[in-house]
CSV table of C-alpha atoms in Angstrom, one decimal:
chain,number,residue,atom,x,y,z
H,1200,MET,CA,-18.5,-135.1,66.0
H,1201,ILE,CA,-20.2,-132.3,64.0
H,1202,ARG,CA,-19.7,-129.9,66.8
H,1203,LEU,CA,-16.0,-130.8,66.9
H,1204,LEU,CA,-15.6,-130.3,63.2
H,1205,ALA,CA,-17.5,-127.0,63.4
H,1206,SER,CA,-15.2,-125.7,66.1
H,1207,LEU,CA,-12.1,-126.9,64.2
H,1208,GLY,CA,-13.5,-125.2,61.1
H,1209,ARG,CA,-14.0,-122.0,63.0
H,1210,ALA,CA,-10.5,-122.1,64.4
H,1211,VAL,CA,-9.0,-122.6,60.9
H,1212,MET,CA,-11.1,-119.9,59.4
H,1213,GLY,CA,-10.1,-117.6,62.2
H,1214,ALA,CA,-6.4,-118.3,61.7
H,1215,LEU,CA,-6.7,-117.8,57.9
H,1216,ALA,CA,-8.6,-114.5,58.5
H,1217,SER,CA,-5.8,-113.3,60.9
H,1218,ILE,CA,-3.1,-114.3,58.4
H,1219,GLY,CA,-5.0,-112.4,55.7
H,1220,ALA,CA,-5.4,-109.3,57.9
H,1221,VAL,CA,-1.6,-109.3,58.7
H,1222,VAL,CA,-0.6,-109.7,55.1
H,1223,LEU,CA,-3.0,-106.9,54.0
H,1224,TYR,CA,-1.7,-104.7,56.9
H,1225,ALA,CA,1.9,-105.3,55.8
H,1226,ALA,CA,1.1,-104.6,52.1
H,1227,GLN,CA,-0.7,-101.4,53.1
H,1228,THR,CA,2.3,-100.3,55.1
H,1229,VAL,CA,4.7,-100.9,52.2
H,1230,SER,CA,2.3,-99.0,49.8
H,1231,HIS,CA,2.6,-95.9,52.1
H,1232,LEU,CA,6.3,-95.9,51.4
H,1233,PHE,CA,5.6,-94.5,48.0
H,1234,ARG,CA,2.9,-92.0,48.9
H,1235,PRO,CA,3.5,-88.7,50.7
H,1236,PRO,CA,3.2,-87.2,53.3
H,1237,PHE,CA,6.2,-88.6,55.1
H,1238,TYR,CA,7.2,-88.0,58.7
H,1239,PRO,CA,11.1,-87.9,58.9
H,1240,ARG,CA,11.1,-86.8,62.5
H,1241,GLU,CA,9.0,-89.8,63.5
H,1242,PHE,CA,11.4,-92.0,61.4
H,1243,LEU,CA,14.5,-90.7,63.2
H,1244,ASN,CA,12.8,-91.1,66.6
H,1245,ALA,CA,12.0,-94.7,65.7
H,1246,LEU,CA,15.6,-95.3,64.4
H,1247,ILE,CA,17.0,-94.2,67.8
H,1248,GLN,CA,14.4,-96.2,69.8
H,1249,ILE,CA,14.7,-99.4,67.7
H,1250,GLY,CA,18.4,-99.3,66.6
H,1251,TRP,CA,20.5,-97.3,68.9
H,1252,LEU,CA,18.8,-98.3,72.2
H,1253,SER,CA,18.8,-102.0,71.3
H,1254,LEU,CA,22.6,-102.0,70.9
H,1255,PRO,CA,23.4,-103.0,74.5
H,1256,VAL,CA,21.0,-105.9,74.7
H,1257,VAL,CA,22.0,-107.2,71.2
H,1258,GLY,CA,25.7,-106.7,71.9
H,1259,LEU,CA,25.6,-108.5,75.3
H,1260,THR,CA,23.6,-111.4,73.9
H,1261,ALA,CA,26.0,-111.8,71.0
H,1262,PHE,CA,29.1,-111.6,73.2
H,1263,PHE,CA,28.0,-114.4,75.6
H,1264,THR,CA,26.6,-116.5,72.7
H,1265,GLY,CA,30.0,-116.3,70.8
H,1266,GLY,CA,31.8,-117.3,74.0
H,1267,ALA,CA,29.5,-120.2,74.7
H,1268,LEU,CA,29.6,-121.3,71.1
H,1269,ALA,CA,33.5,-121.4,71.2
H,1270,LEU,CA,33.3,-123.6,74.3
H,1271,GLN,CA,30.7,-126.0,72.8
H,1272,ILE,CA,32.5,-126.4,69.4
H,1273,PHE,CA,35.8,-126.9,71.2
H,1274,ALA,CA,34.2,-129.7,73.4
H,1275,GLY,CA,32.5,-131.3,70.4
H,1276,GLY,CA,35.5,-130.9,68.1
H,1277,SER,CA,37.9,-132.5,70.6
H,1278,ARG,CA,36.0,-135.8,70.3
H,1279,TYR,CA,37.2,-136.0,66.7
H,1280,GLY,CA,40.5,-134.2,67.2
H,1281,ALA,CA,39.2,-131.1,65.3
H,1282,GLU,CA,39.6,-128.4,67.9
H,1283,GLU,CA,41.1,-126.1,65.3
H,1284,VAL,CA,37.7,-125.5,63.6
H,1285,VAL,CA,36.5,-123.3,66.6
H,1286,PRO,CA,37.3,-119.9,65.0
H,1287,SER,CA,35.7,-120.8,61.6
H,1288,ILE,CA,32.6,-122.4,63.1
H,1289,VAL,CA,32.1,-119.6,65.6
H,1290,ALA,CA,32.3,-117.1,62.7
H,1291,ILE,CA,30.0,-118.9,60.3
H,1292,GLY,CA,27.5,-119.8,63.1
H,1293,MET,CA,27.3,-116.3,64.3
H,1294,VAL,CA,27.1,-114.6,60.9
H,1295,ARG,CA,24.7,-117.0,59.2
H,1296,GLU,CA,22.4,-118.0,62.0
H,1297,LEU,CA,22.9,-116.9,65.6
H,1298,GLY,CA,23.6,-113.3,64.9
H,1299,PRO,CA,20.5,-112.6,62.9
H,1300,VAL,CA,18.2,-115.0,64.8
H,1301,LEU,CA,19.2,-114.0,68.3
H,1302,GLY,CA,19.4,-110.3,67.3
H,1303,GLY,CA,15.9,-110.6,65.8
H,1304,LEU,CA,14.6,-112.3,68.9
H,1305,MET,CA,16.1,-109.8,71.3
H,1306,VAL,CA,14.7,-106.9,69.2
H,1307,ALA,CA,11.3,-108.7,69.1
H,1308,ALA,CA,11.3,-108.9,72.9
H,1309,ARG,CA,12.4,-105.3,73.4
H,1310,VAL,CA,10.8,-103.5,70.4
H,1311,ALA,CA,7.7,-105.5,69.4
H,1312,SER,CA,6.4,-105.4,72.9
H,1313,SER,CA,7.1,-101.7,73.4
H,1314,ILE,CA,5.5,-100.8,70.0
H,1315,ALA,CA,2.4,-102.9,70.7
H,1316,ALA,CA,2.1,-101.4,74.2
H,1317,GLU,CA,2.5,-97.8,73.0
H,1318,ILE,CA,0.2,-98.0,70.0
H,1319,GLY,CA,-2.3,-100.2,72.0
H,1320,THR,CA,-2.4,-97.6,74.7
H,1321,MET,CA,-2.9,-94.9,72.1
H,1322,LYS,CA,-5.8,-96.9,70.7
H,1323,VAL,CA,-7.6,-97.4,74.0
H,1324,THR,CA,-7.1,-93.7,75.0
H,1325,GLU,CA,-8.5,-92.6,71.6
H,1326,GLN,CA,-5.2,-91.0,70.5
H,1327,ILE,CA,-5.4,-93.0,67.2
H,1328,ASP,CA,-8.9,-91.5,66.6
H,1329,ALA,CA,-7.5,-88.1,67.5
H,1330,LEU,CA,-4.7,-88.5,64.9
H,1331,THR,CA,-7.3,-89.2,62.3
H,1332,THR,CA,-9.5,-86.2,63.2
H,1333,LEU,CA,-6.3,-84.1,63.0
H,1334,SER,CA,-6.0,-85.2,59.3
H,1335,THR,CA,-3.0,-87.5,60.0
H,1336,ASN,CA,-3.1,-91.0,58.8
H,1337,PRO,CA,-2.0,-93.3,61.7
H,1338,MET,CA,-0.5,-95.8,59.2
H,1339,LYS,CA,1.8,-93.1,57.9
H,1340,TYR,CA,2.5,-91.4,61.2
H,1341,LEU,CA,2.9,-94.5,63.5
H,1342,THR,CA,3.4,-97.6,61.4
H,1343,LEU,CA,5.5,-96.7,58.4
H,1344,PRO,CA,8.3,-94.9,60.4
H,1345,ARG,CA,8.6,-97.8,62.8
H,1346,VAL,CA,8.6,-100.5,60.2
H,1347,LEU,CA,11.1,-98.7,58.0
H,1348,ALA,CA,13.4,-97.9,60.9
H,1349,ALA,CA,13.3,-101.5,62.1
H,1350,THR,CA,14.0,-102.9,58.5
H,1351,LEU,CA,17.0,-100.6,58.2
H,1352,ALA,CA,18.3,-100.8,61.8
H,1353,VAL,CA,18.2,-104.5,62.5
H,1354,PRO,CA,20.7,-105.4,59.8
H,1355,VAL,CA,23.1,-102.9,61.4
H,1356,LEU,CA,22.4,-104.4,64.8
H,1357,VAL,CA,23.1,-107.9,63.3
H,1358,ALA,CA,26.4,-106.7,61.8
H,1359,VAL,CA,27.4,-105.2,65.2
H,1360,GLY,CA,26.2,-108.4,67.0
H,1361,ASP,CA,28.1,-110.6,64.6
H,1362,SER,CA,31.3,-108.7,65.3
H,1363,ILE,CA,30.8,-108.8,69.0
H,1364,GLY,CA,29.8,-112.5,68.9
H,1365,ILE,CA,33.0,-113.4,67.0
H,1366,PHE,CA,35.0,-111.3,69.5
H,1367,GLY,CA,33.3,-113.2,72.3
H,1368,GLY,CA,34.5,-116.4,70.7
H,1369,TYR,CA,37.9,-115.0,70.3
H,1370,VAL,CA,38.1,-113.9,74.0
H,1371,VAL,CA,37.1,-117.4,75.2
H,1372,GLY,CA,39.3,-119.1,72.5
H,1373,VAL,CA,42.5,-117.2,73.3
H,1374,ASN,CA,42.1,-116.8,77.1
H,1375,ARG,CA,40.3,-120.0,78.1
H,1376,LEU,CA,41.1,-122.5,75.3
H,1377,ASP,CA,44.7,-121.4,74.7
H,1378,PHE,CA,44.4,-120.6,71.0
H,1379,ASN,CA,47.0,-118.4,69.4
H,1380,ALA,CA,45.5,-114.9,68.9
H,1381,ALA,CA,46.9,-114.4,65.4
H,1382,THR,CA,45.9,-117.9,64.3
H,1383,TYR,CA,42.4,-117.4,65.6
H,1384,ILE,CA,41.9,-114.2,63.7
H,1385,LYS,CA,43.5,-115.6,60.5
H,1386,ASN,CA,41.2,-118.7,60.6
H,1387,THR,CA,38.1,-116.5,61.2
H,1388,VAL,CA,38.9,-114.1,58.3
H,1389,ASP,CA,40.0,-116.8,55.9
H,1390,PHE,CA,37.0,-118.9,56.3
H,1391,LEU,CA,34.2,-116.3,56.1
H,1392,GLU,CA,32.8,-115.4,52.7
H,1393,GLY,CA,31.0,-112.3,51.6
H,1394,TRP,CA,27.7,-114.1,51.0
H,1395,ASP,CA,27.8,-115.5,54.6
H,1396,ILE,CA,27.7,-111.9,55.9
H,1397,ILE,CA,25.2,-110.6,53.3
H,1398,SER,CA,22.8,-113.4,53.9
H,1399,GLY,CA,22.8,-112.7,57.6
H,1400,LEU,CA,22.1,-109.0,56.9
H,1401,VAL,CA,19.2,-109.8,54.6
H,1402,LYS,CA,17.8,-112.0,57.3
H,1403,GLY,CA,18.2,-109.1,59.7
H,1404,ALA,CA,16.2,-106.8,57.4
H,1405,ALA,CA,13.4,-109.4,57.1
H,1406,PHE,CA,13.3,-109.9,60.9
H,1407,GLY,CA,13.2,-106.2,61.5
H,1408,PHE,CA,10.3,-105.8,59.1
H,1409,ILE,CA,8.5,-108.7,60.9
H,1410,VAL,CA,9.1,-107.4,64.4
H,1411,ALA,CA,7.9,-103.8,63.7
H,1412,THR,CA,4.9,-105.0,61.6
H,1413,MET,CA,3.7,-107.4,64.3
H,1414,GLY,CA,4.2,-104.7,67.0
H,1415,CYS,CA,2.2,-102.1,65.0
H,1416,TYR,CA,-0.5,-104.6,63.8
H,1417,HIS,CA,-1.3,-105.9,67.3
H,1418,GLY,CA,-1.1,-102.4,68.8
H,1419,MET,CA,-3.6,-101.1,66.3
H,1420,ASN,CA,-5.9,-104.0,66.9
H,1421,SER,CA,-5.6,-103.9,70.6
H,1422,GLY,CA,-8.7,-104.7,72.7
H,1423,ARG,CA,-10.1,-102.4,75.3
H,1424,GLY,CA,-8.5,-101.6,78.7
H,1425,ALA,CA,-5.3,-102.8,80.3
H,1426,GLN,CA,-6.1,-106.4,79.6
H,1427,GLY,CA,-6.5,-105.7,75.8
H,1428,VAL,CA,-3.2,-103.9,75.7
H,1429,GLY,CA,-1.5,-106.7,77.7
H,1430,ARG,CA,-2.9,-109.3,75.3
H,1431,ALA,CA,-1.8,-107.2,72.2
H,1432,THR,CA,1.8,-107.0,73.7
H,1433,LYS,CA,2.0,-110.7,74.3
H,1434,SER,CA,0.6,-111.5,70.9
H,1435,ALA,CA,3.1,-109.1,69.2
H,1436,VAL,CA,6.1,-110.8,70.9
H,1437,VAL,CA,4.9,-114.4,70.4
H,1438,SER,CA,3.9,-113.9,66.7
H,1439,ALA,CA,7.1,-111.9,65.9
H,1440,SER,CA,9.2,-114.7,67.5
H,1441,VAL,CA,7.5,-117.5,65.7
H,1442,LEU,CA,7.6,-115.7,62.4
H,1443,ILE,CA,11.3,-115.0,62.8
H,1444,PHE,CA,11.9,-118.7,63.2
H,1445,ALA,CA,9.7,-119.5,60.2
H,1446,ALA,CA,11.3,-116.8,58.0
H,1447,ASN,CA,14.7,-117.9,59.1
H,1448,TYR,CA,14.1,-121.4,57.8
H,1449,ILE,CA,12.6,-120.2,54.5
H,1450,LEU,CA,15.5,-117.7,53.9
H,1451,THR,CA,18.1,-120.4,54.8
H,1452,GLU,CA,16.4,-122.8,52.3
H,1453,LEU,CA,16.5,-120.0,49.7
H,1454,PHE,CA,20.1,-119.0,50.3
H,1455,PHE,CA,21.9,-122.2,51.1
H,1456,ALA,CA,19.9,-125.2,49.9
H,1457,ALA,CA,21.9,-127.2,47.5
G,554,MET,CA,-25.9,-78.1,58.4
G,555,ILE,CA,-25.3,-81.7,59.5
G,556,GLN,CA,-28.0,-84.1,58.4
G,557,LEU,CA,-28.2,-87.7,59.5
G,558,THR,CA,-30.8,-89.9,57.7
G,559,ASP,CA,-31.7,-93.4,58.9
G,560,ILE,CA,-28.3,-94.3,60.4
G,561,HIS,CA,-27.9,-97.9,61.4
G,562,LYS,CA,-24.8,-99.5,63.0
G,563,THR,CA,-24.3,-103.0,64.4
G,564,PHE,CA,-21.3,-104.4,66.2
G,565,GLY,CA,-21.6,-108.2,66.2
G,566,SER,CA,-25.0,-108.9,67.7
G,567,ASN,CA,-25.3,-105.4,69.3
G,568,HIS,CA,-27.5,-103.3,67.1
G,569,VAL,CA,-26.4,-99.9,68.5
G,570,LEU,CA,-28.0,-97.5,66.0
G,571,ARG,CA,-31.4,-98.5,64.6
G,572,GLY,CA,-32.3,-95.6,62.3
G,573,VAL,CA,-31.2,-92.3,63.7
G,574,ASN,CA,-32.6,-89.2,62.0
G,575,LEU,CA,-31.2,-85.8,63.1
G,576,GLU,CA,-30.5,-82.3,61.8
G,577,ILE,CA,-28.1,-79.9,63.3
G,578,ALA,CA,-28.4,-76.3,62.0
G,579,LYS,CA,-25.3,-74.4,61.1
G,580,GLY,CA,-24.0,-72.3,64.0
G,581,SER,CA,-26.2,-74.1,66.6
G,582,SER,CA,-25.1,-76.1,69.6
G,583,MET,CA,-26.7,-79.6,69.7
G,584,VAL,CA,-26.3,-81.7,72.8
G,585,ILE,CA,-26.9,-85.5,72.5
G,586,ILE,CA,-28.0,-87.2,75.7
G,587,GLY,CA,-28.8,-90.8,76.5
G,588,GLY,CA,-27.8,-93.7,78.7
G,589,SER,CA,-24.4,-95.3,78.5
G,590,GLY,CA,-23.9,-97.6,75.5
G,591,THR,CA,-26.7,-96.1,73.5
G,592,GLY,CA,-24.4,-95.2,70.6
G,593,LYS,CA,-23.9,-91.5,71.2
G,594,SER,CA,-20.1,-91.6,70.6
G,595,VAL,CA,-20.6,-94.0,67.7
G,596,LEU,CA,-22.8,-91.4,66.1
G,597,LEU,CA,-20.1,-88.7,66.4
G,598,LYS,CA,-17.5,-91.2,65.0
G,599,CYS,CA,-19.9,-91.9,62.1
G,600,ILE,CA,-20.0,-88.2,61.2
G,601,LEU,CA,-16.2,-88.0,61.3
G,602,GLY,CA,-15.8,-91.1,59.2
G,603,LEU,CA,-14.0,-93.0,62.0
G,604,VAL,CA,-16.8,-95.6,62.0
G,605,HIS,CA,-18.8,-96.4,58.8
G,606,PRO,CA,-22.5,-96.8,59.2
G,607,ASP,CA,-24.1,-100.0,57.9
G,608,GLN,CA,-27.0,-98.0,56.4
G,609,GLY,CA,-28.1,-94.4,56.0
G,610,THR,CA,-26.5,-91.2,54.8
G,611,ILE,CA,-24.7,-88.4,56.6
G,612,MET,CA,-24.5,-85.0,54.8
G,613,VAL,CA,-22.4,-82.1,56.0
G,614,ASP,CA,-23.3,-78.9,54.2
G,615,GLY,CA,-24.6,-81.0,51.3
G,616,GLN,CA,-21.5,-83.1,51.2
G,617,ASN,CA,-21.7,-86.9,51.7
G,618,VAL,CA,-19.3,-87.9,54.5
G,619,GLU,CA,-18.5,-91.3,52.8
G,620,THR,CA,-17.5,-89.7,49.5
G,621,ALA,CA,-15.9,-86.5,50.7
G,622,SER,CA,-12.2,-85.9,50.2
G,623,ARG,CA,-10.8,-86.8,53.7
G,624,ASP,CA,-8.2,-84.1,54.4
G,625,PRO,CA,-10.3,-81.0,53.4
G,626,PHE,CA,-13.3,-82.6,55.1
G,627,LEU,CA,-11.5,-83.3,58.4
G,628,ALA,CA,-9.9,-79.8,58.3
G,629,ARG,CA,-13.3,-78.4,59.0
G,630,PHE,CA,-13.7,-80.3,62.3
G,631,GLY,CA,-12.2,-80.0,65.8
G,632,MET,CA,-12.9,-82.6,68.5
G,633,LEU,CA,-12.5,-82.8,72.2
G,634,PHE,CA,-12.2,-86.4,73.2
G,635,GLN,CA,-13.6,-87.8,76.5
G,636,GLY,CA,-10.2,-88.5,78.0
G,637,ALA,CA,-8.6,-85.5,76.1
G,638,ALA,CA,-6.6,-88.0,74.0
G,639,LEU,CA,-3.4,-85.9,74.1
G,640,PHE,CA,-0.3,-87.4,72.6
G,641,ASP,CA,1.9,-88.4,75.5
G,642,SER,CA,5.2,-88.1,73.6
G,643,LEU,CA,4.6,-84.4,72.6
G,644,PRO,CA,4.8,-81.3,74.8
G,645,VAL,CA,1.5,-79.4,75.3
G,646,TRP,CA,2.1,-76.7,72.7
G,647,GLN,CA,2.9,-79.4,70.0
G,648,ASN,CA,-0.4,-81.1,70.9
G,649,VAL,CA,-2.3,-77.9,70.5
G,650,ALA,CA,-0.5,-77.0,67.3
G,651,PHE,CA,-0.5,-80.5,65.9
G,652,ARG,CA,-2.5,-79.6,62.9
G,653,LEU,CA,-0.5,-76.4,62.3
G,654,LEU,CA,2.8,-78.3,62.2
G,655,ARG,CA,2.0,-80.7,59.4
G,656,GLY,CA,-0.4,-81.2,56.4
G,657,SER,CA,-2.3,-78.6,54.5
G,658,LEU,CA,-2.6,-76.1,57.4
G,659,LYS,CA,1.2,-76.2,58.1
G,660,ARG,CA,2.7,-72.9,59.5
G,661,PRO,CA,6.2,-72.0,60.5
G,662,LYS,CA,7.1,-73.5,63.9
G,663,THR,CA,7.4,-70.1,65.7
G,664,GLU,CA,4.0,-69.0,64.4
G,665,ALA,CA,2.4,-72.4,65.3
G,666,ARG,CA,3.8,-72.1,68.8
G,667,GLU,CA,2.5,-68.5,69.2
G,668,ILE,CA,-1.0,-69.7,68.1
G,669,ALA,CA,-0.8,-72.6,70.5
G,670,ILE,CA,0.1,-70.3,73.4
G,671,GLU,CA,-2.8,-67.9,72.4
G,672,LYS,CA,-5.2,-70.8,72.3
G,673,LEU,CA,-4.0,-72.1,75.7
G,674,ARG,CA,-4.5,-68.6,77.1
G,675,ARG,CA,-8.0,-68.7,75.6
G,676,VAL,CA,-8.9,-71.8,77.7
G,677,GLY,CA,-7.4,-70.2,80.8
G,678,LEU,CA,-3.9,-71.8,80.8
G,679,LYS,CA,-0.7,-69.9,81.4
G,680,PRO,CA,2.1,-70.0,78.7
G,681,ASP,CA,4.4,-72.0,81.1
G,682,VAL,CA,2.1,-75.0,80.5
G,683,ALA,CA,3.2,-75.0,76.8
G,684,ASP,CA,6.4,-76.9,77.4
G,685,LYS,CA,5.1,-79.4,79.9
G,686,PHE,CA,4.1,-82.9,78.9
G,687,PRO,CA,0.4,-84.1,79.2
G,688,ALA,CA,1.3,-86.5,82.0
G,689,GLU,CA,2.4,-83.5,84.2
G,690,LEU,CA,-1.1,-81.9,84.0
G,691,SER,CA,-4.2,-82.5,86.1
G,692,GLY,CA,-7.4,-84.0,84.4
G,693,GLY,CA,-9.0,-80.5,84.2
G,694,MET,CA,-5.9,-79.0,82.6
G,695,GLN,CA,-5.7,-81.9,80.1
G,696,LYS,CA,-9.3,-81.3,79.1
G,697,ARG,CA,-8.5,-77.6,78.6
G,698,VAL,CA,-5.5,-78.5,76.5
G,699,GLY,CA,-7.8,-80.8,74.5
G,700,LEU,CA,-10.2,-78.0,74.0
G,701,ALA,CA,-7.3,-75.7,72.9
G,702,ARG,CA,-6.3,-78.3,70.4
G,703,ALA,CA,-9.9,-78.7,69.1
G,704,ILE,CA,-10.1,-74.9,68.4
G,705,ALA,CA,-6.5,-74.4,67.2
G,706,ALA,CA,-7.3,-74.4,63.5
G,707,ASP,CA,-10.5,-72.4,63.9
G,708,PRO,CA,-12.8,-75.2,62.8
G,709,GLU,CA,-16.3,-74.7,61.5
G,710,ILE,CA,-17.7,-77.7,63.4
G,711,ILE,CA,-16.6,-78.8,66.9
G,712,PHE,CA,-17.5,-82.0,68.7
G,713,PHE,CA,-17.2,-82.5,72.4
G,714,ASP,CA,-17.4,-86.0,73.7
G,715,GLU,CA,-18.4,-86.0,77.4
G,716,PRO,CA,-16.4,-82.8,78.1
G,717,THR,CA,-17.0,-82.7,81.9
G,718,THR,CA,-16.7,-86.5,82.7
G,719,GLY,CA,-14.4,-87.0,85.7
G,720,LEU,CA,-14.1,-83.4,86.6
G,721,ASP,CA,-15.2,-81.7,89.9
G,722,PRO,CA,-18.3,-79.4,89.7
G,723,ILE,CA,-16.2,-76.2,89.6
G,724,MET,CA,-13.9,-77.4,86.8
G,725,SER,CA,-17.0,-78.8,85.0
G,726,GLY,CA,-18.5,-75.3,85.2
G,727,VAL,CA,-15.3,-73.7,83.8
G,728,ILE,CA,-15.3,-76.1,80.9
G,729,ASN,CA,-19.0,-75.6,80.2
G,730,ASP,CA,-18.6,-71.8,80.2
G,731,LEU,CA,-15.5,-72.1,77.9
G,732,ILE,CA,-17.4,-74.3,75.4
G,733,ARG,CA,-20.3,-71.9,75.4
G,734,GLU,CA,-18.1,-68.8,74.9
G,735,ILE,CA,-15.9,-70.4,72.3
G,736,VAL,CA,-18.8,-71.7,70.2
G,737,THR,CA,-20.6,-68.4,70.4
G,738,GLU,CA,-17.5,-66.3,69.6
G,739,MET,CA,-16.3,-68.6,66.7
G,740,GLY,CA,-19.8,-69.0,65.3
G,741,ALA,CA,-19.1,-72.7,65.0
G,742,THR,CA,-21.6,-75.6,64.8
G,743,ALA,CA,-21.2,-77.7,68.0
G,744,MET,CA,-22.2,-81.2,68.9
G,745,THR,CA,-21.8,-82.4,72.4
G,746,ILE,CA,-22.3,-85.7,74.1
G,747,THR,CA,-22.9,-85.6,77.8
G,748,HIS,CA,-24.7,-87.2,80.7
G,749,ASP,CA,-24.3,-84.1,82.8
G,750,MET,CA,-27.6,-82.1,82.9
G,751,THR,CA,-25.8,-79.0,84.1
G,752,SER,CA,-23.7,-79.1,81.0
G,753,VAL,CA,-26.8,-79.6,78.9
G,754,ARG,CA,-28.4,-76.5,80.2
G,755,ALA,CA,-25.2,-74.5,79.9
G,756,ILE,CA,-24.1,-75.6,76.4
G,757,ALA,CA,-27.2,-76.5,74.4
G,758,ASP,CA,-29.4,-74.6,72.0
G,759,ASN,CA,-31.1,-77.9,71.1
G,760,ILE,CA,-31.0,-81.4,72.5
G,761,ALA,CA,-31.6,-84.9,71.2
G,762,MET,CA,-32.3,-87.8,73.4
G,763,ILE,CA,-31.1,-91.2,72.0
G,764,HIS,CA,-32.5,-94.5,73.4
G,765,GLU,CA,-32.7,-98.0,71.8
G,766,GLY,CA,-30.8,-96.7,68.8
G,767,VAL,CA,-33.2,-94.0,67.7
G,768,VAL,CA,-33.8,-90.3,68.6
G,769,GLN,CA,-36.7,-90.4,71.1
G,770,TRP,CA,-37.0,-86.6,71.3
G,771,THR,CA,-35.4,-83.6,69.9
G,772,GLY,CA,-36.1,-79.9,70.3
G,773,PRO,CA,-34.9,-76.6,71.9
G,774,VAL,CA,-33.4,-76.9,75.4
G,775,ALA,CA,-36.0,-74.4,76.7
G,776,GLN,CA,-38.7,-77.0,75.9
G,777,MET,CA,-36.9,-79.9,77.5
G,778,ASP,CA,-38.6,-79.7,80.9
G,779,ALA,CA,-42.1,-79.6,79.4
G,780,SER,CA,-41.5,-82.1,76.6
G,781,GLY,CA,-43.9,-84.7,78.0
G,782,ASN,CA,-41.6,-87.4,76.6
G,783,PRO,CA,-41.4,-90.2,79.2
G,784,TYR,CA,-37.8,-91.2,78.2
G,785,LEU,CA,-36.6,-87.6,78.4
G,786,ASP,CA,-38.4,-87.0,81.7
G,787,GLN,CA,-36.9,-90.1,83.3
G,788,PHE,CA,-33.4,-89.2,82.0
G,789,ILE,CA,-33.4,-85.5,83.1
G,790,HIS,CA,-34.8,-86.3,86.5
G,791,GLY,CA,-32.5,-89.3,87.0
G,792,ARG,CA,-35.4,-91.6,88.0
G,793,ALA,CA,-34.8,-95.4,88.3
G,794,GLU,CA,-38.5,-95.9,87.4
G,795,GLY,CA,-39.7,-95.4,83.8
G,796,PRO,CA,-39.5,-96.7,80.3
G,797,ILE,CA,-35.7,-96.8,80.4
G,798,ALA,CA,-34.6,-100.0,82.2
G,799,ALA,CA,-32.3,-99.3,85.1
G,800,VAL,CA,-30.4,-102.6,84.5
G,801,ARG,CA,-29.2,-102.7,80.8
């Protein structure tokens, strides 16, 4: 019994220590935002890698999600004779929830893994030590540009994903469910409010910060060898995904709880 | 002068350094030898401040490593890492000129590139290597690029971590000769870690043998063969029998 309690205590202490380490790492990253030197070239590179190159995967995901959502809402709404809600529910569902969450998850899969693998490999091949000996702070050179780029790029990806998702719903609604095109667009535009869109973009920024921070943190703390880098990559994606869901719930409570 | 006094370092239950005392005179070439896992690389990293010792002091020209201002302190050092540690995403010339493209030693891009090409030439590489990426080079060429990066900013102190590991004997000879020439012509203080006894004889003015976390023997390389130290004798002759356990 005592052994069981001891191992439980060790696990809890380990989890708390990890949470503390991640929070400190995030705070340290933010503090570097206000202290030079800055590396604009690294930031632009990260912006292209994280933002521009994630567009296809986020766009495709949003398109098919919007289409499937239209089908589901039509099928569900027809039970109550409320098929006309399809455009408005697709729009609000995409903009408030599915756009940011699915966009965040796709970026987590694509970006957190690649950041963790890249930085983890740099760690095990002593490139991080080399950076330090060359008078370059790895937090400033590697972490801050990626975290800043993700925090700014993911809201833009979410906005694009929202539009493509709504378009996916429109394509299915008009071509498959026989909605009138003009009515579909009017219902979408009339129903959406500015706060719906802004809340989704704020969520996107939070998810971008989480994704890049987890990628960098796990990469920097990668174990030795291929197995260590593999474990860091897996941990980055899993922790970023779980934190995205947790942050999504907290932000939804903050924004929309009555 | 680099002065290490009573350096201790533990990783978990592994007490790697147990009181290292060592002095490296300015302008001399010190080679640290010892078995794998005896803390030689940790010692180098302690001097650079990459690893913090649990106990003891490290002074570089009278300046405590732990309290020194980081940027000017690190600007005095160059280091060749065991696997070269070149940045994959940058072309060779930007690796070599890394320090000259940013920070306090920043130069205009064209000047930095010229210096990089000159340093590459110094280590026997042609200018056309400059625009290649590290992955396009052989292991020996990567080591030479790492060496060019280590000397790019004309450092006062240069560290070499196993500079010939993984290279064929001829390339090892080339690297050893380069290190010796560069250290002599720059008048730099050098500290090298190696298991390669050919390198030891080619590079060293003095050697220090580390075993069980302490310096077992230190002295001029010329006295190495007649030291009478059983640890050093076993190591330099590569004997399985002796005070150093073959299975560790």
